[in-house]
CSV table of C-alpha atoms and ligand atoms in Angstrom, one decimal:
chain,number,residue,atom,x,y,z
A,1,THR,CA,-106.8,-26.5,-28.6
A,2,GLN,CA,-104.3,-28.7,-31.0
A,3,VAL,CA,-101.6,-29.5,-28.1
A,4,TYR,CA,-98.1,-30.1,-29.6
A,5,ASN,CA,-95.6,-31.7,-26.3
A,6,PHE,CA,-91.9,-30.6,-26.4
A,7,SER,CA,-90.5,-33.5,-23.9
A,8,SER,CA,-87.4,-33.9,-24.8
A,9,GLY,CA,-88.4,-37.7,-23.6
A,10,PRO,CA,-90.5,-39.2,-22.8
A,11,ALA,CA,-91.7,-37.4,-26.1
A,12,MET,CA,-94.1,-37.3,-29.3
A,13,LEU,CA,-95.3,-40.3,-30.5
A,14,PRO,CA,-97.3,-39.8,-34.1
A,15,VAL,CA,-100.6,-39.9,-33.3
A,16,ASP,CA,-101.0,-42.7,-36.1
A,17,VAL,CA,-99.8,-44.6,-34.8
A,18,LEU,CA,-101.0,-44.4,-30.8
A,19,ARG,CA,-104.8,-44.2,-32.7
A,20,HIS,CA,-103.9,-47.5,-35.0
A,21,ALA,CA,-102.0,-48.8,-31.1
A,22,GLN,CA,-106.0,-47.8,-29.9
A,23,GLN,CA,-107.8,-49.8,-32.2
A,24,GLU,CA,-106.2,-53.0,-31.4
A,25,LEU,CA,-105.3,-52.4,-27.7
A,26,CYS,CA,-107.7,-55.2,-26.5
A,27,ASP,CA,-108.3,-57.0,-29.1
A,28,TRP,CA,-105.2,-57.6,-31.7
A,29,GLN,CA,-104.8,-60.1,-34.2
A,30,GLY,CA,-108.1,-61.3,-33.5
A,31,LEU,CA,-106.4,-62.9,-30.6
A,32,GLY,CA,-109.2,-61.3,-27.7
A,33,THR,CA,-106.8,-60.0,-25.7
A,34,SER,CA,-103.6,-57.1,-26.1
A,35,VAL,CA,-99.9,-56.9,-28.0
A,36,MET,CA,-99.5,-57.0,-23.6
A,37,GLU,CA,-100.8,-60.4,-22.9
A,38,VAL,CA,-99.7,-62.4,-24.9
A,39,SER,CA,-95.8,-65.2,-24.5
A,40,HIS,CA,-92.7,-62.5,-25.9
A,41,ARG,CA,-92.2,-66.9,-27.7
A,42,GLY,CA,-96.2,-67.2,-29.6
A,43,LYS,CA,-95.5,-66.7,-32.8
A,44,PRO,CA,-98.0,-63.9,-33.5
A,45,PHE,CA,-95.0,-61.5,-30.9
A,46,ILE,CA,-91.3,-63.2,-32.5
A,47,GLN,CA,-93.1,-62.2,-35.9
A,48,VAL,CA,-94.1,-58.0,-34.3
A,49,ALA,CA,-90.5,-58.9,-32.9
A,50,GLU,CA,-88.4,-59.3,-36.1
A,51,GLU,CA,-90.9,-57.2,-38.8
A,52,ALA,CA,-89.7,-54.5,-35.8
A,53,GLU,CA,-85.5,-55.6,-36.9
A,54,LYS,CA,-86.7,-56.2,-40.4
A,55,ASP,CA,-87.5,-52.5,-40.8
A,56,PHE,CA,-85.2,-50.8,-38.7
A,57,ARG,CA,-82.5,-52.4,-40.6
A,58,ASP,CA,-84.2,-50.6,-44.0
A,59,LEU,CA,-84.7,-47.5,-42.2
A,60,LEU,CA,-80.8,-47.3,-41.3
A,61,GLN,CA,-79.2,-49.2,-44.1
A,62,ILE,CA,-78.0,-51.9,-41.4
A,63,PRO,CA,-75.0,-54.3,-43.4
A,64,SER,CA,-75.3,-57.1,-42.7
A,65,ASN,CA,-72.0,-57.6,-40.9
A,66,TYR,CA,-74.0,-55.8,-38.0
A,67,LYS,CA,-76.7,-57.7,-35.3
A,68,VAL,CA,-80.0,-55.5,-33.8
A,69,LEU,CA,-80.3,-56.3,-30.7
A,70,PHE,CA,-83.4,-55.3,-28.2
A,71,CYS,CA,-82.3,-54.1,-25.0
A,72,HIS,CA,-83.4,-53.0,-21.2
A,73,GLY,CA,-82.0,-50.4,-19.1
A,74,GLY,CA,-81.5,-47.3,-22.2
A,75,GLY,CA,-78.9,-45.3,-22.9
A,76,ARG,CA,-77.3,-45.3,-19.4
A,77,GLY,CA,-77.4,-49.5,-19.8
A,78,GLN,CA,-75.3,-48.7,-22.1
A,79,PHE,CA,-73.1,-46.7,-20.4
A,80,ALA,CA,-72.1,-49.5,-19.0
A,81,GLY,CA,-72.6,-51.8,-21.8
A,82,VAL,CA,-70.0,-50.6,-23.7
A,83,PRO,CA,-67.8,-51.0,-21.3
A,84,LEU,CA,-68.5,-54.1,-20.2
A,85,ASN,CA,-68.9,-55.5,-23.9
A,86,ILE,CA,-65.8,-54.1,-25.7
A,87,LEU,CA,-62.7,-53.8,-23.6
A,88,GLY,CA,-61.8,-56.6,-23.9
A,89,ASP,CA,-58.2,-56.8,-22.7
A,90,LYS,CA,-57.4,-53.0,-23.2
A,91,SER,CA,-57.2,-51.1,-19.8
A,92,THR,CA,-59.2,-47.5,-21.9
A,93,ALA,CA,-61.2,-46.0,-23.7
A,94,ASP,CA,-61.2,-42.7,-25.0
A,95,TYR,CA,-64.5,-41.0,-24.6
A,96,VAL,CA,-64.9,-37.5,-26.3
A,97,ASP,CA,-66.6,-35.6,-24.1
A,98,GLY,CA,-69.0,-32.8,-25.2
A,99,GLY,CA,-71.7,-32.7,-23.6
A,100,TYR,CA,-73.5,-33.3,-21.0
A,101,TRP,CA,-74.5,-37.1,-21.2
A,102,ALA,CA,-71.2,-38.2,-22.6
A,103,SER,CA,-69.2,-37.4,-19.8
A,104,SER,CA,-72.4,-39.2,-17.7
A,105,ALA,CA,-70.9,-42.2,-19.9
A,106,VAL,CA,-67.8,-41.0,-18.7
A,107,LYS,CA,-68.5,-41.6,-14.6
A,108,GLU,CA,-70.4,-44.8,-16.0
A,109,ALA,CA,-67.2,-46.3,-17.8
A,110,LYS,CA,-64.8,-45.1,-14.7
A,111,LYS,CA,-66.1,-48.4,-13.4
A,112,TYR,CA,-64.8,-50.0,-15.8
A,113,LEU,CA,-61.2,-48.4,-17.4
A,114,THR,CA,-59.9,-46.0,-16.8
A,115,PRO,CA,-61.0,-43.7,-19.4
A,116,ASN,CA,-59.1,-41.1,-21.3
A,117,VAL,CA,-60.8,-38.2,-21.8
A,118,ILE,CA,-61.0,-36.1,-24.7
A,119,ASP,CA,-62.8,-32.2,-23.9
A,120,ALA,CA,-64.5,-31.1,-27.1
A,121,LYS,CA,-65.4,-28.7,-25.5
A,122,VAL,CA,-64.4,-25.6,-27.6
A,123,THR,CA,-65.9,-21.6,-26.8
A,124,VAL,CA,-66.2,-19.8,-30.6
A,125,ASP,CA,-66.8,-16.0,-31.0
A,126,GLY,CA,-69.4,-16.0,-27.5
A,127,LYS,CA,-70.5,-19.5,-29.0
A,128,ARG,CA,-70.1,-22.6,-27.5
A,129,ALA,CA,-68.6,-25.9,-29.5
A,130,ILE,CA,-67.3,-29.1,-30.1
A,131,ILE,CA,-63.3,-28.9,-32.0
A,132,PRO,CA,-63.8,-31.1,-35.3
A,133,MET,CA,-63.7,-34.3,-35.6
A,134,ARG,CA,-60.3,-34.3,-37.2
A,135,ASP,CA,-58.5,-32.9,-34.0
A,136,TRP,CA,-60.0,-36.1,-32.0
A,137,GLN,CA,-57.0,-37.9,-32.5
A,138,PRO,CA,-57.1,-41.4,-30.7
A,139,SER,CA,-55.5,-43.2,-29.0
A,140,ASP,CA,-52.6,-46.4,-29.9
A,141,ASN,CA,-53.7,-48.5,-26.6
A,142,ALA,CA,-57.9,-47.0,-26.5
A,143,ALA,CA,-60.0,-50.3,-26.7
A,144,TYR,CA,-62.5,-47.7,-28.7
A,145,LEU,CA,-64.0,-44.4,-28.7
A,146,HIS,CA,-66.9,-42.7,-27.9
A,147,TYR,CA,-68.8,-39.6,-28.3
A,148,CYS,CA,-72.4,-38.8,-27.8
A,149,PRO,CA,-74.1,-37.1,-30.9
A,150,ASN,CA,-76.7,-35.1,-29.6
A,151,GLU,CA,-75.9,-33.6,-26.7
A,152,THR,CA,-79.9,-32.9,-25.5
A,153,ILE,CA,-79.9,-30.9,-22.4
A,154,ASP,CA,-77.0,-28.5,-24.2
A,155,GLY,CA,-78.7,-28.4,-27.5
A,156,ILE,CA,-75.2,-29.8,-29.3
A,157,ALA,CA,-74.7,-31.7,-32.1
A,158,ILE,CA,-71.3,-33.4,-33.8
A,159,ASP,CA,-73.3,-33.9,-37.2
A,160,GLU,CA,-69.9,-35.1,-38.6
A,161,THR,CA,-68.9,-38.8,-39.7
A,162,PRO,CA,-66.5,-41.2,-38.2
A,163,ASP,CA,-63.4,-41.2,-40.3
A,164,PHE,CA,-60.8,-42.7,-37.9
A,165,GLY,CA,-60.1,-45.2,-39.9
A,166,PRO,CA,-60.3,-49.5,-39.2
A,167,ASP,CA,-58.6,-49.9,-36.5
A,168,VAL,CA,-60.8,-47.2,-34.2
A,169,VAL,CA,-64.1,-48.6,-32.9
A,170,VAL,CA,-65.9,-46.0,-32.8
A,171,ALA,CA,-68.6,-46.2,-30.2
A,172,ALA,CA,-71.9,-43.8,-30.4
A,173,ASP,CA,-75.1,-42.6,-27.6
A,174,PHE,CA,-77.9,-41.7,-30.4
A,175,SER,CA,-80.4,-41.5,-28.0
A,176,SER,CA,-81.7,-38.0,-29.5
A,177,THR,CA,-80.7,-38.1,-32.7
A,178,ILE,CA,-81.4,-42.2,-33.9
A,179,LEU,CA,-83.3,-41.5,-36.7
A,180,SER,CA,-83.9,-38.1,-37.8
A,181,ARG,CA,-81.2,-38.6,-40.9
A,182,PRO,CA,-78.9,-41.1,-42.5
A,183,ILE,CA,-76.4,-42.7,-40.4
A,184,ASP,CA,-73.9,-44.5,-42.1
A,185,VAL,CA,-73.3,-47.2,-39.7
A,186,SER,CA,-70.1,-48.7,-41.6
A,187,ARG,CA,-68.1,-46.2,-39.3
A,188,TYR,CA,-69.1,-47.5,-36.3
A,189,GLY,CA,-68.6,-50.5,-34.2
A,190,VAL,CA,-71.3,-50.0,-32.2
A,191,ILE,CA,-74.3,-47.6,-31.6
A,192,TYR,CA,-76.9,-47.2,-29.6
A,193,ALA,CA,-80.6,-46.0,-28.7
A,194,GLY,CA,-83.2,-45.1,-25.5
A,195,ALA,CA,-86.4,-45.2,-28.1
A,196,GLN,CA,-88.0,-42.9,-25.8
A,197,LYS,CA,-86.9,-40.3,-27.9
A,198,ASN,CA,-87.4,-40.7,-31.6
A,199,ILE,CA,-87.8,-44.2,-31.9
A,200,GLY,CA,-91.1,-45.5,-28.9
A,201,PRO,CA,-92.2,-45.8,-25.8
A,202,ALA,CA,-89.9,-45.6,-22.7
A,203,GLY,CA,-87.8,-49.1,-22.3
A,204,LEU,CA,-86.7,-50.1,-25.0
A,205,THR,CA,-83.1,-50.2,-25.6
A,206,LEU,CA,-81.3,-50.0,-29.5
A,207,VAL,CA,-77.3,-51.8,-29.9
A,208,VAL,CA,-77.0,-52.2,-33.5
A,209,VAL,CA,-73.7,-53.7,-33.0
A,210,ARG,CA,-71.0,-54.8,-35.3
A,211,GLU,CA,-70.6,-58.7,-35.3
A,212,ASP,CA,-66.7,-59.2,-35.3
A,213,LEU,CA,-67.3,-57.0,-32.0
A,214,LEU,CA,-69.2,-59.7,-30.1
A,215,GLY,CA,-67.4,-62.8,-27.6
A,216,LYS,CA,-65.3,-59.8,-26.2
A,217,ALA,CA,-67.3,-59.3,-22.6
A,218,SER,CA,-66.7,-59.1,-19.8
A,219,LYS,CA,-67.2,-62.0,-17.5
A,220,ALA,CA,-68.7,-59.5,-15.0
A,221,CYS,CA,-71.0,-58.3,-18.0
A,222,PRO,CA,-74.7,-59.1,-16.4
A,223,SER,CA,-75.8,-61.7,-19.4
A,224,ILE,CA,-78.6,-59.6,-19.8
A,225,LEU,CA,-76.4,-56.4,-20.9
A,226,ASP,CA,-74.1,-58.7,-22.6
A,227,TYR,CA,-74.6,-57.8,-26.3
A,228,SER,CA,-72.9,-61.9,-27.6
A,229,VAL,CA,-75.8,-63.7,-25.5
A,230,LEU,CA,-78.1,-61.4,-26.5
A,231,ASN,CA,-77.6,-62.4,-30.3
A,232,GLU,CA,-78.1,-65.7,-29.0
A,233,ASN,CA,-81.2,-65.6,-28.2
A,234,ASP,CA,-82.1,-63.2,-30.1
A,235,SER,CA,-83.1,-60.7,-27.8
A,236,MET,CA,-84.9,-62.9,-25.1
A,237,PHE,CA,-82.4,-64.2,-23.0
A,238,ASN,CA,-84.8,-62.5,-20.5
A,239,THR,CA,-88.6,-60.6,-21.2
A,240,PRO,CA,-88.8,-58.2,-23.1
A,241,PRO,CA,-90.8,-55.1,-22.5
A,242,THR,CA,-92.8,-56.8,-25.1
A,243,PHE,CA,-95.4,-53.5,-26.1
A,244,ALA,CA,-92.6,-51.0,-26.4
A,245,TRP,CA,-91.1,-52.9,-29.1
A,246,TYR,CA,-94.9,-53.5,-30.3
A,247,LEU,CA,-95.3,-49.8,-30.7
A,248,ALA,CA,-91.3,-49.1,-32.3
A,249,GLY,CA,-92.4,-51.5,-34.7
A,250,LEU,CA,-95.2,-49.4,-35.2
A,251,VAL,CA,-93.0,-46.2,-35.3
A,252,PHE,CA,-90.5,-48.5,-38.2
A,253,LYS,CA,-94.0,-48.2,-40.3
A,254,TRP,CA,-94.6,-45.1,-40.3
A,255,LEU,CA,-91.6,-43.8,-40.4
A,256,LYS,CA,-90.9,-46.0,-43.6
A,257,GLU,CA,-94.9,-44.6,-44.8
A,258,GLN,CA,-93.1,-41.3,-44.6
A,259,GLY,CA,-90.4,-41.1,-46.6
A,260,GLY,CA,-88.0,-42.8,-44.5
A,261,VAL,CA,-85.1,-40.8,-43.1
A,262,ALA,CA,-83.9,-39.3,-46.0
A,263,ALA,CA,-87.4,-37.8,-45.7
A,264,MET,CA,-87.1,-37.3,-42.1
A,265,ASP,CA,-83.2,-35.3,-42.6
A,266,LYS,CA,-84.7,-33.2,-44.5
A,267,VAL,CA,-88.7,-31.8,-42.5
A,268,ASN,CA,-85.6,-32.4,-39.4
A,269,GLN,CA,-84.2,-29.1,-41.7
A,270,GLN,CA,-86.3,-27.7,-42.1
A,271,LYS,CA,-88.0,-27.3,-38.6
A,272,ALA,CA,-84.5,-26.4,-37.1
A,273,ASP,CA,-84.1,-23.5,-39.7
A,274,LEU,CA,-87.9,-22.3,-38.9
A,275,LEU,CA,-86.3,-22.1,-35.2
A,276,TYR,CA,-83.5,-21.7,-35.3
A,277,GLY,CA,-84.1,-18.1,-37.6
A,278,VAL,CA,-87.0,-16.5,-35.2
A,279,ILE,CA,-84.8,-17.2,-32.1
A,280,ASP,CA,-82.0,-15.2,-34.4
A,281,ASN,CA,-83.8,-12.6,-35.6
A,282,SER,CA,-84.4,-11.0,-32.2
A,283,ASP,CA,-82.8,-9.7,-29.3
A,284,PHE,CA,-85.8,-10.7,-27.6
A,285,TYR,CA,-84.8,-14.6,-27.2
A,286,ARG,CA,-81.1,-16.3,-27.7
A,287,ASN,CA,-79.4,-19.9,-28.1
A,288,ASP,CA,-75.7,-19.8,-28.1
A,289,VAL,CA,-74.5,-23.0,-28.9
A,290,ALA,CA,-72.0,-22.4,-32.6
A,291,ALA,CA,-74.2,-23.0,-35.7
A,292,SER,CA,-72.2,-25.8,-37.0
A,293,ASN,CA,-72.7,-27.3,-33.4
A,294,ARG,CA,-76.6,-26.9,-33.3
A,295,SER,CA,-78.7,-29.4,-32.6
A,296,ARG,CA,-82.1,-30.4,-34.5
A,297,MET,CA,-83.0,-32.0,-32.5
A,298,ASN,CA,-83.2,-30.2,-28.7
A,299,ILE,CA,-83.3,-26.7,-29.1
A,300,PRO,CA,-82.2,-24.7,-26.1
A,301,PHE,CA,-83.0,-21.0,-26.0
A,302,GLN,CA,-82.9,-17.9,-23.6
A,303,LEU,CA,-85.1,-15.1,-23.3
A,304,ALA,CA,-83.0,-11.9,-22.7
A,305,ASP,CA,-85.7,-11.3,-19.4
A,306,SER,CA,-85.1,-14.6,-17.4
A,307,LYS,CA,-87.9,-12.9,-15.4
A,308,LEU,CA,-90.2,-13.7,-18.5
A,309,ASP,CA,-90.0,-17.2,-17.6
A,310,ALA,CA,-92.1,-18.5,-16.1
A,311,LEU,CA,-94.8,-16.0,-17.7
A,312,PHE,CA,-93.7,-17.8,-21.5
A,313,LEU,CA,-94.0,-20.6,-19.6
A,314,GLU,CA,-97.9,-20.2,-18.9
A,315,GLU,CA,-98.8,-18.9,-21.9
A,316,SER,CA,-96.9,-21.7,-24.5
A,317,PHE,CA,-98.4,-24.2,-22.2
A,318,ALA,CA,-102.2,-21.9,-22.0
A,319,ALA,CA,-101.5,-22.3,-26.1
A,320,GLY,CA,-100.7,-25.8,-26.2
A,321,LEU,CA,-97.1,-25.8,-26.0
A,322,HIS,CA,-96.0,-28.1,-24.2
A,323,ALA,CA,-92.9,-29.3,-21.6
A,324,LEU,CA,-90.7,-26.3,-22.9
A,325,LYS,CA,-88.9,-26.1,-20.4
A,326,GLY,CA,-85.5,-26.5,-20.5
A,327,HIS,CA,-83.1,-28.5,-18.5
A,328,ARG,CA,-82.8,-27.8,-14.8
A,329,VAL,CA,-79.4,-28.5,-15.4
A,330,VAL,CA,-79.1,-24.7,-17.7
A,331,GLY,CA,-83.2,-23.0,-17.3
A,332,GLY,CA,-84.3,-21.5,-19.3
A,333,MET,CA,-85.9,-23.0,-23.0
A,334,ARG,CA,-86.0,-25.9,-24.4
A,335,ALA,CA,-87.6,-27.2,-27.6
A,336,SER,CA,-87.3,-30.8,-28.8
A,337,ILE,CA,-88.4,-31.6,-32.8
A,338,TYR,CA,-87.9,-35.3,-32.7
A,339,ASN,CA,-89.3,-37.2,-36.0
A,340,ALA,CA,-92.4,-37.3,-34.6
A,341,MET,CA,-92.8,-33.6,-34.8
A,342,PRO,CA,-94.4,-32.0,-37.4
A,343,LEU,CA,-93.2,-28.6,-39.7
A,344,THR,CA,-97.3,-27.2,-38.0
A,345,GLY,CA,-95.6,-27.7,-35.0
A,346,VAL,CA,-92.7,-26.0,-35.1
A,347,GLN,CA,-94.7,-23.6,-37.2
A,348,ALA,CA,-97.6,-23.1,-33.9
A,349,LEU,CA,-94.5,-22.4,-31.7
A,350,THR,CA,-92.7,-19.7,-33.4
A,351,ASP,CA,-95.4,-18.6,-34.3
A,352,PHE,CA,-96.4,-17.8,-30.6
A,353,MET,CA,-92.4,-16.6,-29.6
A,354,VAL,CA,-92.9,-13.8,-32.0
A,355,ASP,CA,-95.6,-12.4,-30.5
A,356,PHE,CA,-95.4,-12.9,-27.2
A,357,GLU,CA,-91.7,-10.9,-28.4
A,358,ARG,CA,-94.7,-8.6,-29.7
A,359,ARG,CA,-96.2,-8.1,-26.5
A,360,HIS,CA,-93.4,-8.8,-24.3
A,361,GLY,CA,-90.7,-7.1,-26.3
B,401,PLP,N1,-78.1,-39.9,-23.7
B,401,PLP,C1,-78.6,-39.6,-24.0
B,401,PLP,C2,-77.6,-38.6,-25.0
B,401,PLP,C3,-79.4,-39.1,-23.7
B,401,PLP,O1,-80.3,-37.5,-24.0
B,401,PLP,C4,-80.5,-40.1,-22.5
B,401,PLP,C5,-81.7,-39.1,-21.9
B,401,PLP,O2,-82.4,-38.4,-22.2
B,401,PLP,C6,-80.3,-40.6,-21.9
B,401,PLP,C7,-77.9,-40.9,-22.8
B,401,PLP,C8,-80.3,-41.7,-21.2
B,401,PLP,O3,-81.0,-42.9,-21.3
B,401,PLP,P1,-82.2,-42.8,-20.0
B,401,PLP,O4,-82.7,-42.2,-19.5
B,401,PLP,O5,-82.2,-43.3,-21.3
B,401,PLP,O6,-81.0,-43.8,-19.4
């Protein structure tokens, strides 16, 4: 059976990328060794690193006054990295709470500042939603405003583009939505994303930071989280996760071949429409997020009869549809359908769902 992996992360990678990596695993660039075994300071790896950055910049059309940093520490590392680098001499920042990950960022930030939490969660006609950005009201004394545009667990997205004027530094956790659609980078001060969903293997974290925000790190900031130190050392202050960086570079090339993020945007919309369509057209399945805030990347859904959950998971796994179990804090099912999930994978899932409903509904 063809297997489709709906894991939320580490997640499915493009099979062409994996085959490419497999082919050169033991003999990379004719060196008789793998890319994992060469120095990050040698010419061959430096070229990989620079190309990856260039391709990533091209894909997101990152303006030249932004630095791209290849870091360790994951999304959670940046929950600390953002306050430690951006707070400066202020003592507070605005944190918009739209779900599990945004509130996890608040918890970490409390070690360094007193956050002004803006609870953006609302219920509209019985569906979960987020209050519109125009009602967020950033505070005057905040160093920055932090939010999470895609809540991986809740299946909630905030797709609006920030427009708070030049005085508000926006920091955003793009871990589960980066590269899934174009972003206007110029509206942000800091964008960060753990790699293991839409970029590459776990172990790498990308940070995009506006140049003028460098040089403000707290004295207590560990050097390996300090944006200025990382920038001055081309993200090689300490040994970077070289294999993850190499593989991310292959994913960026693959993305360019697919037509870039504009092409991904289209397919991602088709995939999400297909799956939400099947959920909405039945009383057997349900998703309780308002249409305006539905994630295209992570789609949680419940069975009306939760006694069928175990059977659904067993049968779907047997059909090659893996990792559909919902997050433990939400229950039910969740299909994560990042860039590497082809439309045929979502088609296979919806075919299975329709058939399962026919047999058990
Ligand atoms: N932010 C978001 C939106 C996530 O989905 C996750 C993980 O799933 C994290 C942060 C935490 O990332 P990491 O495990 O890389 O620290």
